[in-house]
PDB file of C-alpha atoms in Angstrom:
ATOM      1  CA  MET H   1      49.371 107.715 164.560  1.00 36.00           C
ATOM      2  CA  ARG H   2      45.907 109.091 163.873  1.00 36.00           C
ATOM      3  CA  LYS H   3      43.518 108.648 166.803  1.00 34.00           C
ATOM      4  CA  ARG H   4      39.831 108.076 166.248  1.00 35.00           C
ATOM      5  CA  LYS H   5      36.922 109.175 168.371  1.00 35.00           C
ATOM      6  CA  ARG H   6      35.169 106.304 170.093  1.00 37.00           C
ATOM      7  CA  ILE H   7      31.399 106.066 170.000  1.00 37.00           C
ATOM      8  CA  LEU H   8      30.108 105.363 173.485  1.00 39.00           C
ATOM      9  CA  PRO H   9      28.133 102.126 173.785  1.00 39.00           C
ATOM     10  CA  LEU H  10      25.495 103.870 175.911  1.00 41.00           C
ATOM     11  CA  LEU H  11      24.836 106.424 173.202  1.00 41.00           C
ATOM     12  CA  LEU H  12      24.632 103.699 170.597  1.00 40.00           C
ATOM     13  CA  ALA H  13      22.206 101.688 172.682  1.00 40.00           C
ATOM     14  CA  VAL H  14      19.940 104.696 172.982  1.00 38.00           C
ATOM     15  CA  ALA H  15      20.338 105.388 169.270  1.00 42.00           C
ATOM     16  CA  LEU H  16      18.973 101.958 168.356  1.00 42.00           C
ATOM     17  CA  THR H  17      15.537 103.502 168.540  1.00 40.00           C
ATOM     18  CA  LEU H  18      16.646 105.904 165.804  1.00 41.00           C
ATOM     19  CA  SER H  19      18.458 103.352 163.646  1.00 41.00           C
ATOM     20  CA  GLY H  20      16.334 104.131 160.657  1.00 44.00           C
ATOM     21  CA  CYS H  21      18.486 107.216 160.070  1.00 50.00           C
ATOM     22  CA  GLY H  22      21.781 107.195 158.205  1.00 50.00           C
ATOM     23  CA  ALA H  23      24.773 109.466 158.750  1.00 50.00           C
ATOM     24  CA  ALA H  24      23.112 112.319 156.913  1.00 46.00           C
ATOM     25  CA  GLY H  25      19.805 111.864 158.753  1.00 46.00           C
ATOM     26  CA  GLN H  26      18.117 110.202 155.790  1.00 52.00           C
ATOM     27  CA  SER H  27      15.696 107.421 156.642  1.00 65.00           C
ATOM     28  CA  LEU H  28      16.527 103.890 155.610  1.00 87.00           C
ATOM     29  CA  ALA H  29      13.508 102.036 154.301  1.00 91.00           C
ATOM     30  CA  ALA H  30      12.340  98.591 155.317  1.00 93.00           C
ATOM     31  CA  VAL H  31      13.678  95.911 152.979  1.00 95.00           C
ATOM     32  CA  ASP H  32      11.481  93.356 151.242  1.00 94.00           C
ATOM     33  CA  GLY H  33      12.498  89.790 152.048  1.00 94.00           C
ATOM     34  CA  LEU H  34      14.532  90.661 155.142  1.00 95.00           C
ATOM     35  CA  ASN H  35      11.832  89.241 157.399  1.00 93.00           C
ATOM     36  CA  ASP H  36      12.296  85.812 155.795  1.00 95.00           C
ATOM     37  CA  LEU H  37      15.857  85.386 157.112  1.00 96.00           C
ATOM     38  CA  GLY H  38      14.833  84.702 160.713  1.00 96.00           C
ATOM     39  CA  GLY H  39      17.410  84.809 163.488  1.00 97.00           C
ATOM     40  CA  VAL H  40      20.751  86.569 163.022  1.00 98.00           C
ATOM     41  CA  GLN H  41      23.895  84.425 163.018  1.00 98.00           C
ATOM     42  CA  VAL H  42      26.864  86.595 163.976  1.00 98.00           C
ATOM     43  CA  ILE H  43      30.275  85.529 162.666  1.00 98.00           C
ATOM     44  CA  SER H  44      33.095  86.956 164.782  1.00 98.00           C
ATOM     45  CA  ARG H  45      36.866  86.828 164.843  1.00 97.00           C
ATOM     46  CA  GLU H  46      38.667  85.335 167.841  1.00 96.00           C
ATOM     47  CA  GLU H  47      39.758  87.229 170.954  1.00 93.00           C
ATOM     48  CA  GLY H  48      43.168  88.777 170.315  1.00 93.00           C
ATOM     49  CA  SER H  49      42.276  89.519 166.699  1.00 95.00           C
ATOM     50  CA  GLY H  50      43.109  93.082 165.707  1.00 96.00           C
ATOM     51  CA  THR H  51      40.162  93.123 163.331  1.00 97.00           C
ATOM     52  CA  ARG H  52      37.777  92.138 166.130  1.00 96.00           C
ATOM     53  CA  SER H  53      39.246  94.684 168.531  1.00 95.00           C
ATOM     54  CA  ALA H  54      39.130  97.501 165.974  1.00 96.00           C
ATOM     55  CA  PHE H  55      35.600  96.618 164.861  1.00 97.00           C
ATOM     56  CA  ALA H  56      34.300  96.494 168.440  1.00 96.00           C
ATOM     57  CA  GLU H  57      35.899  99.852 169.247  1.00 95.00           C
ATOM     58  CA  LEU H  58      34.668 101.588 166.112  1.00 97.00           C
ATOM     59  CA  VAL H  59      31.103 100.274 166.444  1.00 97.00           C
ATOM     60  CA  GLY H  60      31.127 100.974 170.176  1.00 96.00           C
ATOM     61  CA  PHE H  61      30.770  97.642 171.967  1.00 96.00           C
ATOM     62  CA  ASP H  62      34.290  97.297 173.331  1.00 92.00           C
ATOM     63  CA  GLU H  63      34.606  97.084 177.108  1.00 80.00           C
ATOM     64  CA  SER H  64      37.322  97.114 179.748  1.00 63.00           C
ATOM     65  CA  THR H  65      37.266  94.925 182.863  1.00 59.00           C
ATOM     66  CA  ASP H  66      40.043  95.154 185.457  1.00 52.00           C
ATOM     67  CA  GLY H  67      42.335  96.643 182.856  1.00 50.00           C
ATOM     68  CA  GLU H  68      41.620  93.840 180.397  1.00 62.00           C
ATOM     69  CA  SER H  69      40.197  94.775 177.008  1.00 65.00           C
ATOM     70  CA  THR H  70      37.067  92.803 176.118  1.00 85.00           C
ATOM     71  CA  ASP H  71      33.956  93.354 174.048  1.00 95.00           C
ATOM     72  CA  ALA H  72      30.237  92.634 174.155  1.00 95.00           C
ATOM     73  CA  THR H  73      30.048  90.296 171.154  1.00 97.00           C
ATOM     74  CA  VAL H  74      26.917  88.174 171.518  1.00 97.00           C
ATOM     75  CA  ASP H  75      27.523  84.764 173.141  1.00 97.00           C
ATOM     76  CA  THR H  76      25.867  82.921 170.257  1.00 97.00           C
ATOM     77  CA  ALA H  77      28.428  84.213 167.734  1.00 98.00           C
ATOM     78  CA  LEU H  78      30.328  81.687 165.658  1.00 98.00           C
ATOM     79  CA  VAL H  79      33.988  82.498 166.338  1.00 98.00           C
ATOM     80  CA  VAL H  80      36.563  81.821 163.612  1.00 97.00           C
ATOM     81  CA  THR H  81      40.275  82.528 163.347  1.00 95.00           C
ATOM     82  CA  ASP H  82      40.796  84.387 160.073  1.00 96.00           C
ATOM     83  CA  GLY H  83      39.058  86.390 157.387  1.00 96.00           C
ATOM     84  CA  ALA H  84      38.797  83.483 154.967  1.00 96.00           C
ATOM     85  CA  ALA H  85      36.844  81.525 157.573  1.00 97.00           C
ATOM     86  CA  VAL H  86      34.520  84.507 158.111  1.00 98.00           C
ATOM     87  CA  ILE H  87      33.788  84.612 154.383  1.00 98.00           C
ATOM     88  CA  ASP H  88      33.184  80.851 154.232  1.00 98.00           C
ATOM     89  CA  ALA H  89      30.764  80.996 157.180  1.00 98.00           C
ATOM     90  CA  VAL H  90      28.818  83.958 155.777  1.00 98.00           C
ATOM     91  CA  GLU H  91      28.571  82.415 152.319  1.00 98.00           C
ATOM     92  CA  ALA H  92      27.223  79.187 153.835  1.00 98.00           C
ATOM     93  CA  ASP H  93      24.403  80.809 155.861  1.00 98.00           C
ATOM     94  CA  PRO H  94      21.779  83.274 154.523  1.00 98.00           C
ATOM     95  CA  SER H  95      21.204  84.569 158.065  1.00 98.00           C
ATOM     96  CA  ALA H  96      24.875  85.333 158.769  1.00 98.00           C
ATOM     97  CA  VAL H  97      26.679  88.654 159.189  1.00 98.00           C
ATOM     98  CA  GLY H  98      30.414  89.122 159.698  1.00 98.00           C
ATOM     99  CA  TYR H  99      33.312  91.491 159.097  1.00 98.00           C
ATOM    100  CA  VAL H 100      36.591  91.262 157.191  1.00 98.00           C
ATOM    101  CA  SER H 101      39.453  93.387 155.949  1.00 97.00           C
ATOM    102  CA  MET H 102      38.696  95.227 152.720  1.00 97.00           C
ATOM    103  CA  GLY H 103      41.780  93.494 151.395  1.00 94.00           C
ATOM    104  CA  ALA H 104      39.766  90.258 151.447  1.00 95.00           C
ATOM    105  CA  LEU H 105      36.791  91.515 149.430  1.00 96.00           C
ATOM    106  CA  ASP H 106      38.141  90.120 146.150  1.00 94.00           C
ATOM    107  CA  ALA H 107      37.560  86.653 147.631  1.00 95.00           C
ATOM    108  CA  LEU H 108      33.793  87.196 147.980  1.00 96.00           C
ATOM    109  CA  ASP H 109      31.631  84.928 145.835  1.00 96.00           C
ATOM    110  CA  GLY H 110      28.369  84.217 147.639  1.00 96.00           C
ATOM    111  CA  ALA H 111      28.572  87.255 149.926  1.00 98.00           C
ATOM    112  CA  LYS H 112      28.500  91.053 149.623  1.00 98.00           C
ATOM    113  CA  ALA H 113      29.701  94.095 151.556  1.00 98.00           C
ATOM    114  CA  LEU H 114      27.185  96.529 153.060  1.00 98.00           C
ATOM    115  CA  ALA H 115      27.356 100.308 153.013  1.00 98.00           C
ATOM    116  CA  VAL H 116      27.702 101.704 156.550  1.00 98.00           C
ATOM    117  CA  ASP H 117      25.996 104.963 157.507  1.00 97.00           C
ATOM    118  CA  GLY H 118      25.439 105.645 153.843  1.00 96.00           C
ATOM    119  CA  VAL H 119      29.069 105.121 152.801  1.00 98.00           C
ATOM    120  CA  GLU H 120      30.153 102.296 150.488  1.00 98.00           C
ATOM    121  CA  ALA H 121      32.908  99.967 151.681  1.00 97.00           C
ATOM    122  CA  THR H 122      35.670 101.106 149.322  1.00 97.00           C
ATOM    123  CA  LEU H 123      39.326 101.987 149.794  1.00 96.00           C
ATOM    124  CA  ASP H 124      38.678 105.355 148.171  1.00 97.00           C
ATOM    125  CA  ASN H 125      36.212 106.170 150.948  1.00 98.00           C
ATOM    126  CA  VAL H 126      38.761 105.025 153.543  1.00 97.00           C
ATOM    127  CA  LYS H 127      41.377 107.290 151.954  1.00 97.00           C
ATOM    128  CA  LYS H 128      38.998 110.252 151.986  1.00 97.00           C
ATOM    129  CA  GLY H 129      38.096 109.647 155.633  1.00 97.00           C
ATOM    130  CA  ARG H 130      34.448 108.979 154.854  1.00 97.00           C
ATOM    131  CA  TYR H 131      34.136 105.310 155.766  1.00 98.00           C
ATOM    132  CA  PRO H 132      33.473 104.912 159.506  1.00 98.00           C
ATOM    133  CA  LEU H 133      35.136 101.506 159.953  1.00 98.00           C
ATOM    134  CA  SER H 134      38.805 102.101 159.142  1.00 97.00           C
ATOM    135  CA  ARG H 135      41.941 101.079 161.013  1.00 97.00           C
ATOM    136  CA  PRO H 136      45.729 101.001 160.590  1.00 98.00           C
ATOM    137  CA  PHE H 137      48.181  98.216 159.896  1.00 98.00           C
ATOM    138  CA  CYS H 138      51.271  98.770 162.062  1.00 98.00           C
ATOM    139  CA  LEU H 139      54.701  97.263 162.587  1.00 98.00           C
ATOM    140  CA  ALA H 140      55.957  97.484 166.170  1.00 98.00           C
ATOM    141  CA  TRP H 141      59.300  96.675 167.725  1.00 98.00           C
ATOM    142  CA  SER H 142      61.133  96.816 171.033  1.00 98.00           C
ATOM    143  CA  GLY H 143      64.315  98.833 171.498  1.00 97.00           C
ATOM    144  CA  SER H 144      66.523  99.933 168.623  1.00 97.00           C
ATOM    145  CA  LEU H 145      66.371  98.620 165.092  1.00 98.00           C
ATOM    146  CA  SER H 146      69.274  96.706 163.631  1.00 98.00           C
ATOM    147  CA  GLU H 147      70.734  97.796 160.311  1.00 98.00           C
ATOM    148  CA  LEU H 148      68.739  95.079 158.568  1.00 98.00           C
ATOM    149  CA  GLU H 149      65.471  95.927 160.321  1.00 98.00           C
ATOM    150  CA  GLN H 150      65.872  99.627 159.522  1.00 98.00           C
ATOM    151  CA  ASP H 151      66.615  98.794 155.889  1.00 98.00           C
ATOM    152  CA  PHE H 152      63.415  96.724 155.665  1.00 98.00           C
ATOM    153  CA  LEU H 153      61.293  99.406 157.365  1.00 98.00           C
ATOM    154  CA  THR H 154      62.709 102.071 155.042  1.00 98.00           C
ATOM    155  CA  TYR H 155      61.683  99.886 152.105  1.00 98.00           C
ATOM    156  CA  VAL H 156      58.154  99.326 153.481  1.00 98.00           C
ATOM    157  CA  LEU H 157      57.565 103.050 154.010  1.00 98.00           C
ATOM    158  CA  GLY H 158      59.062 103.934 150.621  1.00 98.00           C
ATOM    159  CA  LYS H 159      59.134 101.688 147.570  1.00 98.00           C
ATOM    160  CA  GLY H 160      56.939  99.141 149.337  1.00 98.00           C
ATOM    161  CA  GLN H 161      54.018 101.579 149.339  1.00 98.00           C
ATOM    162  CA  ALA H 162      53.460 100.660 145.696  1.00 98.00           C
ATOM    163  CA  ILE H 163      52.523  97.160 146.897  1.00 98.00           C
ATOM    164  CA  VAL H 164      50.441  98.596 149.747  1.00 98.00           C
ATOM    165  CA  GLY H 165      48.470 100.658 147.241  1.00 97.00           C
ATOM    166  CA  GLN H 166      47.361  97.576 145.310  1.00 96.00           C
ATOM    167  CA  SER H 167      44.957  96.490 148.061  1.00 96.00           C
ATOM    168  CA  TYR H 168      45.099  99.102 150.842  1.00 97.00           C
ATOM    169  CA  VAL H 169      45.491 102.830 151.428  1.00 98.00           C
ATOM    170  CA  THR H 170      49.077 104.057 151.402  1.00 98.00           C
ATOM    171  CA  VAL H 171      50.555 106.164 154.194  1.00 97.00           C
ATOM    172  CA  ALA H 172      53.332 107.697 152.066  1.00 96.00           C
ATOM    173  CA  ASP H 173      54.342 108.125 148.453  1.00 96.00           C
ATOM    174  CA  ALA H 174      56.175 105.225 146.854  1.00 95.00           C
ATOM    175  CA  THR H 175      59.815 106.184 146.366  1.00 95.00           C
ATOM    176  CA  THR H 176      62.944 104.678 144.906  1.00 95.00           C
ATOM    177  CA  PHE H 177      64.879 102.414 147.260  1.00 97.00           C
ATOM    178  CA  LEU H 178      68.492 101.336 147.269  1.00 96.00           C
ATOM    179  CA  SER H 179      69.138  98.657 149.857  1.00 97.00           C
ATOM    180  CA  GLY H 180      72.368  98.630 151.803  1.00 96.00           C
ATOM    181  CA  LYS H 181      72.053  94.846 151.524  1.00 98.00           C
ATOM    182  CA  PRO H 182      72.656  93.986 155.188  1.00 98.00           C
ATOM    183  CA  SER H 183      72.452  90.268 155.896  1.00 98.00           C
ATOM    184  CA  GLY H 184      70.369  88.291 158.384  1.00 98.00           C
ATOM    185  CA  THR H 185      66.838  87.185 159.177  1.00 98.00           C
ATOM    186  CA  ILE H 186      63.826  89.294 160.133  1.00 98.00           C
ATOM    187  CA  THR H 187      60.915  87.630 161.947  1.00 98.00           C
ATOM    188  CA  ILE H 188      57.437  89.164 161.901  1.00 98.00           C
ATOM    189  CA  HIS H 189      54.600  87.763 164.046  1.00 98.00           C
ATOM    190  CA  GLY H 190      50.986  88.863 164.287  1.00 98.00           C
ATOM    191  CA  SER H 191      47.871  89.890 162.409  1.00 97.00           C
ATOM    192  CA  THR H 192      46.354  87.448 159.929  1.00 96.00           C
ATOM    193  CA  SER H 193      44.735  90.402 158.142  1.00 96.00           C
ATOM    194  CA  ALA H 194      48.089  92.111 157.605  1.00 97.00           C
ATOM    195  CA  ALA H 195      49.962  88.882 156.832  1.00 97.00           C
ATOM    196  CA  PRO H 196      49.217  88.737 153.060  1.00 97.00           C
ATOM    197  CA  LEU H 197      50.481  92.308 152.632  1.00 98.00           C
ATOM    198  CA  LEU H 198      53.581  91.622 154.720  1.00 98.00           C
ATOM    199  CA  GLU H 199      54.316  88.451 152.762  1.00 98.00           C
ATOM    200  CA  ALA H 200      54.146  90.401 149.493  1.00 98.00           C
ATOM    201  CA  LEU H 201      56.414  93.101 150.927  1.00 98.00           C
ATOM    202  CA  ALA H 202      58.850  90.487 152.223  1.00 98.00           C
ATOM    203  CA  THR H 203      59.025  88.791 148.852  1.00 98.00           C
ATOM    204  CA  GLU H 204      59.922  91.994 147.002  1.00 98.00           C
ATOM    205  CA  TYR H 205      62.363  93.123 149.685  1.00 98.00           C
ATOM    206  CA  MET H 206      64.249  89.830 149.471  1.00 98.00           C
ATOM    207  CA  THR H 207      64.671  90.330 145.714  1.00 98.00           C
ATOM    208  CA  LEU H 208      66.163  93.772 146.419  1.00 98.00           C
ATOM    209  CA  ASN H 209      68.311  92.441 149.235  1.00 98.00           C
ATOM    210  CA  PRO H 210      69.210  88.805 148.539  1.00 98.00           C
ATOM    211  CA  ASN H 211      71.270  88.731 151.747  1.00 98.00           C
ATOM    212  CA  ALA H 212      68.084  88.942 153.837  1.00 98.00           C
ATOM    213  CA  THR H 213      65.410  86.472 154.872  1.00 98.00           C
ATOM    214  CA  VAL H 214      62.051  87.798 156.061  1.00 98.00           C
ATOM    215  CA  GLU H 215      59.766  85.293 157.806  1.00 98.00           C
ATOM    216  CA  VAL H 216      56.095  86.174 158.402  1.00 98.00           C
ATOM    217  CA  THR H 217      54.132  84.086 160.921  1.00 98.00           C
ATOM    218  CA  ALA H 218      50.399  84.820 161.192  1.00 97.00           C
ATOM    219  CA  SER H 219      48.704  84.502 164.598  1.00 95.00           C
ATOM    220  CA  ASP H 220      46.812  87.582 165.827  1.00 96.00           C
ATOM    221  CA  SER H 221      47.603  91.188 166.623  1.00 96.00           C
ATOM    222  CA  THR H 222      47.813  90.791 170.387  1.00 96.00           C
ATOM    223  CA  THR H 223      50.103  87.773 170.126  1.00 97.00           C
ATOM    224  CA  GLY H 224      52.315  89.599 167.648  1.00 97.00           C
ATOM    225  CA  LEU H 225      52.697  92.617 169.923  1.00 97.00           C
ATOM    226  CA  ASN H 226      53.326  90.431 172.972  1.00 97.00           C
ATOM    227  CA  ASP H 227      55.963  88.498 171.041  1.00 98.00           C
ATOM    228  CA  ALA H 228      57.672  91.767 170.101  1.00 98.00           C
ATOM    229  CA  MET H 229      57.686  92.865 173.744  1.00 98.00           C
ATOM    230  CA  GLN H 230      59.166  89.524 174.823  1.00 98.00           C
ATOM    231  CA  GLY H 231      61.824  89.447 172.121  1.00 97.00           C
ATOM    232  CA  LYS H 232      60.293  86.462 170.347  1.00 98.00           C
ATOM    233  CA  CYS H 233      60.216  88.323 167.014  1.00 98.00           C
ATOM    234  CA  ASP H 234      61.739  91.422 165.450  1.00 98.00           C
ATOM    235  CA  PHE H 235      58.450  93.057 164.457  1.00 98.00           C
ATOM    236  CA  GLY H 236      54.937  92.589 165.783  1.00 98.00           C
ATOM    237  CA  ALA H 237      52.242  93.156 163.153  1.00 98.00           C
ATOM    238  CA  THR H 238      48.913  94.596 164.224  1.00 98.00           C
ATOM    239  CA  SER H 239      45.706  95.439 162.381  1.00 97.00           C
ATOM    240  CA  ARG H 240      44.497  97.780 165.108  1.00 96.00           C
ATOM    241  CA  GLU H 241      45.821 100.785 166.958  1.00 95.00           C
ATOM    242  CA  LEU H 242      48.157  99.964 169.810  1.00 96.00           C
ATOM    243  CA  LYS H 243      46.683 100.177 173.281  1.00 93.00           C
ATOM    244  CA  ASP H 244      48.222 102.758 175.618  1.00 93.00           C
ATOM    245  CA  TYR H 245      50.442 100.282 177.474  1.00 94.00           C
ATOM    246  CA  GLU H 246      51.609  98.716 174.210  1.00 96.00           C
ATOM    247  CA  ALA H 247      52.522 102.124 172.794  1.00 96.00           C
ATOM    248  CA  GLU H 248      54.527 102.870 175.936  1.00 96.00           C
ATOM    249  CA  LEU H 249      56.542  99.656 175.628  1.00 97.00           C
ATOM    250  CA  LEU H 250      57.011  99.514 171.868  1.00 98.00           C
ATOM    251  CA  ASN H 251      58.025 101.721 168.978  1.00 98.00           C
ATOM    252  CA  TYR H 252      55.769 101.492 165.938  1.00 98.00           C
ATOM    253  CA  GLU H 253      54.991 102.796 162.470  1.00 98.00           C
ATOM    254  CA  THR H 254      51.728 102.728 160.538  1.00 98.00           C
ATOM    255  CA  ILE H 255      52.440 101.061 157.196  1.00 98.00           C
ATOM    256  CA  ALA H 256      48.941 101.028 155.648  1.00 98.00           C
ATOM    257  CA  GLU H 257      45.325 102.000 156.249  1.00 98.00           C
ATOM    258  CA  ASP H 258      42.532  99.467 155.816  1.00 98.00           C
ATOM    259  CA  GLY H 259      38.768  99.375 156.076  1.00 98.00           C
ATOM    260  CA  ILE H 260      36.695  96.716 157.832  1.00 98.00           C
ATOM    261  CA  ALA H 261      33.858  95.585 155.587  1.00 98.00           C
ATOM    262  CA  VAL H 262      30.594  94.235 156.992  1.00 98.00           C
ATOM    263  CA  ILE H 263      29.510  91.267 154.893  1.00 98.00           C
ATOM    264  CA  VAL H 264      26.277  89.309 154.548  1.00 98.00           C
ATOM    265  CA  ASN H 265      25.182  86.350 152.471  1.00 98.00           C
ATOM    266  CA  GLY H 266      24.284  87.081 148.850  1.00 98.00           C
ATOM    267  CA  GLU H 267      20.678  86.039 149.565  1.00 97.00           C
ATOM    268  CA  ASN H 268      20.320  88.788 152.170  1.00 98.00           C
ATOM    269  CA  PRO H 269      18.402  91.667 150.490  1.00 97.00           C
ATOM    270  CA  LEU H 270      20.010  94.260 152.759  1.00 97.00           C
ATOM    271  CA  ASP H 271      22.460  96.660 151.076  1.00 97.00           C
ATOM    272  CA  ALA H 272      23.133  99.165 153.866  1.00 97.00           C
ATOM    273  CA  VAL H 273      23.200  99.410 157.652  1.00 97.00           C
ATOM    274  CA  THR H 274      23.809 102.082 160.249  1.00 97.00           C
ATOM    275  CA  LEU H 275      26.399 101.914 163.023  1.00 97.00           C
ATOM    276  CA  GLU H 276      23.513 101.675 165.481  1.00 96.00           C
ATOM    277  CA  GLU H 277      22.138  98.642 163.667  1.00 97.00           C
ATOM    278  CA  LEU H 278      25.590  97.030 163.699  1.00 98.00           C
ATOM    279  CA  TYR H 279      25.774  97.597 167.440  1.00 97.00           C
ATOM    280  CA  GLY H 280      22.485  95.757 167.852  1.00 97.00           C
ATOM    281  CA  LEU H 281      23.397  92.919 165.506  1.00 98.00           C
ATOM    282  CA  PHE H 282      26.768  92.133 167.066  1.00 98.00           C
ATOM    283  CA  THR H 283      25.738  92.504 170.713  1.00 97.00           C
ATOM    284  CA  GLY H 284      22.528  90.484 170.343  1.00 97.00           C
ATOM    285  CA  ALA H 285      20.187  93.425 170.926  1.00 97.00           C
ATOM    286  CA  VAL H 286      18.948  92.715 167.392  1.00 97.00           C
ATOM    287  CA  ALA H 287      18.559  88.941 167.341  1.00 97.00           C
ATOM    288  CA  ASP H 288      16.214  88.676 164.372  1.00 97.00           C
ATOM    289  CA  TRP H 289      16.562  90.306 160.967  1.00 97.00           C
ATOM    290  CA  ASN H 290      12.914  91.367 161.162  1.00 95.00           C
ATOM    291  CA  THR H 291      13.840  93.739 164.008  1.00 96.00           C
ATOM    292  CA  ILE H 292      15.726  95.980 161.589  1.00 96.00           C
ATOM    293  CA  ASN H 293      12.609  96.398 159.468  1.00 93.00           C
ATOM    294  CA  THR H 294      10.511  96.996 162.570  1.00 93.00           C
ATOM    295  CA  GLU H 295      12.828  99.762 163.761  1.00 92.00           C
ATOM    296  CA  ARG H 296      12.973 101.347 160.301  1.00 92.00           C
ATOM    297  CA  GLU H 297       9.197 101.405 160.067  1.00 86.00           C
ATOM    298  CA  ASP H 298       8.705 103.056 163.477  1.00 75.00           C
TER     299      ASP H 298
END
């Protein structure tokens, strides 16, 4: 699995004073109308969410306390439990900012995705390694795979990549697949972001192997991985990289690559942000939209 360099929160905090510069060192200009939005309303995913964990790590405000993974999301954030709820909350509030899987961008109506460090939020930019907020979708399991589970995983990493490529970045070429048609039921628990993809994969697999039933239950990445460790499901689905202890206890495969899009209300005149500005917005260091203009003007 590809590892990503973490951006230290301390460095990001210092860099807030330089947040008028994009990735290439080009200054971002103040934005007319941004001052009218007032206070920032952060929309966050729940604790345990793979999207929240990946976003916090990539932006640099994840923390660790007594071995427990936490993050510095501002206390005034509105916390919701899936991407659809993030979109609804952002579209209802001109002052809101949130983050969702790029796979959910087709659902935007009264919201828009921002460029980050000068890079547009597109799957092509994720594929080319340009977009700074990208993460994997993984399937994890404990012990050895059954014949049925191996057949399903072979499908996902082969023919199933054609479905992956419709909304996400593939990790392999789509290939032909001939199922051995083993019988039984596969249970998958975990990420709400990965659930729509897994449901589509399950549907096609069951047409190729009518002897199989694949059940996808959405919760969150941490719950899915814990369930896999405890034998409560066959596969745990995660929309973040596995933590060290999880990787030691579980086997896993990356099945897709996704980007995390930062979204704001359609009335927000902002079109682009820097990682440093995101750090400030989501930790509360930037509590008012006017602060972004102030920093860009300095």
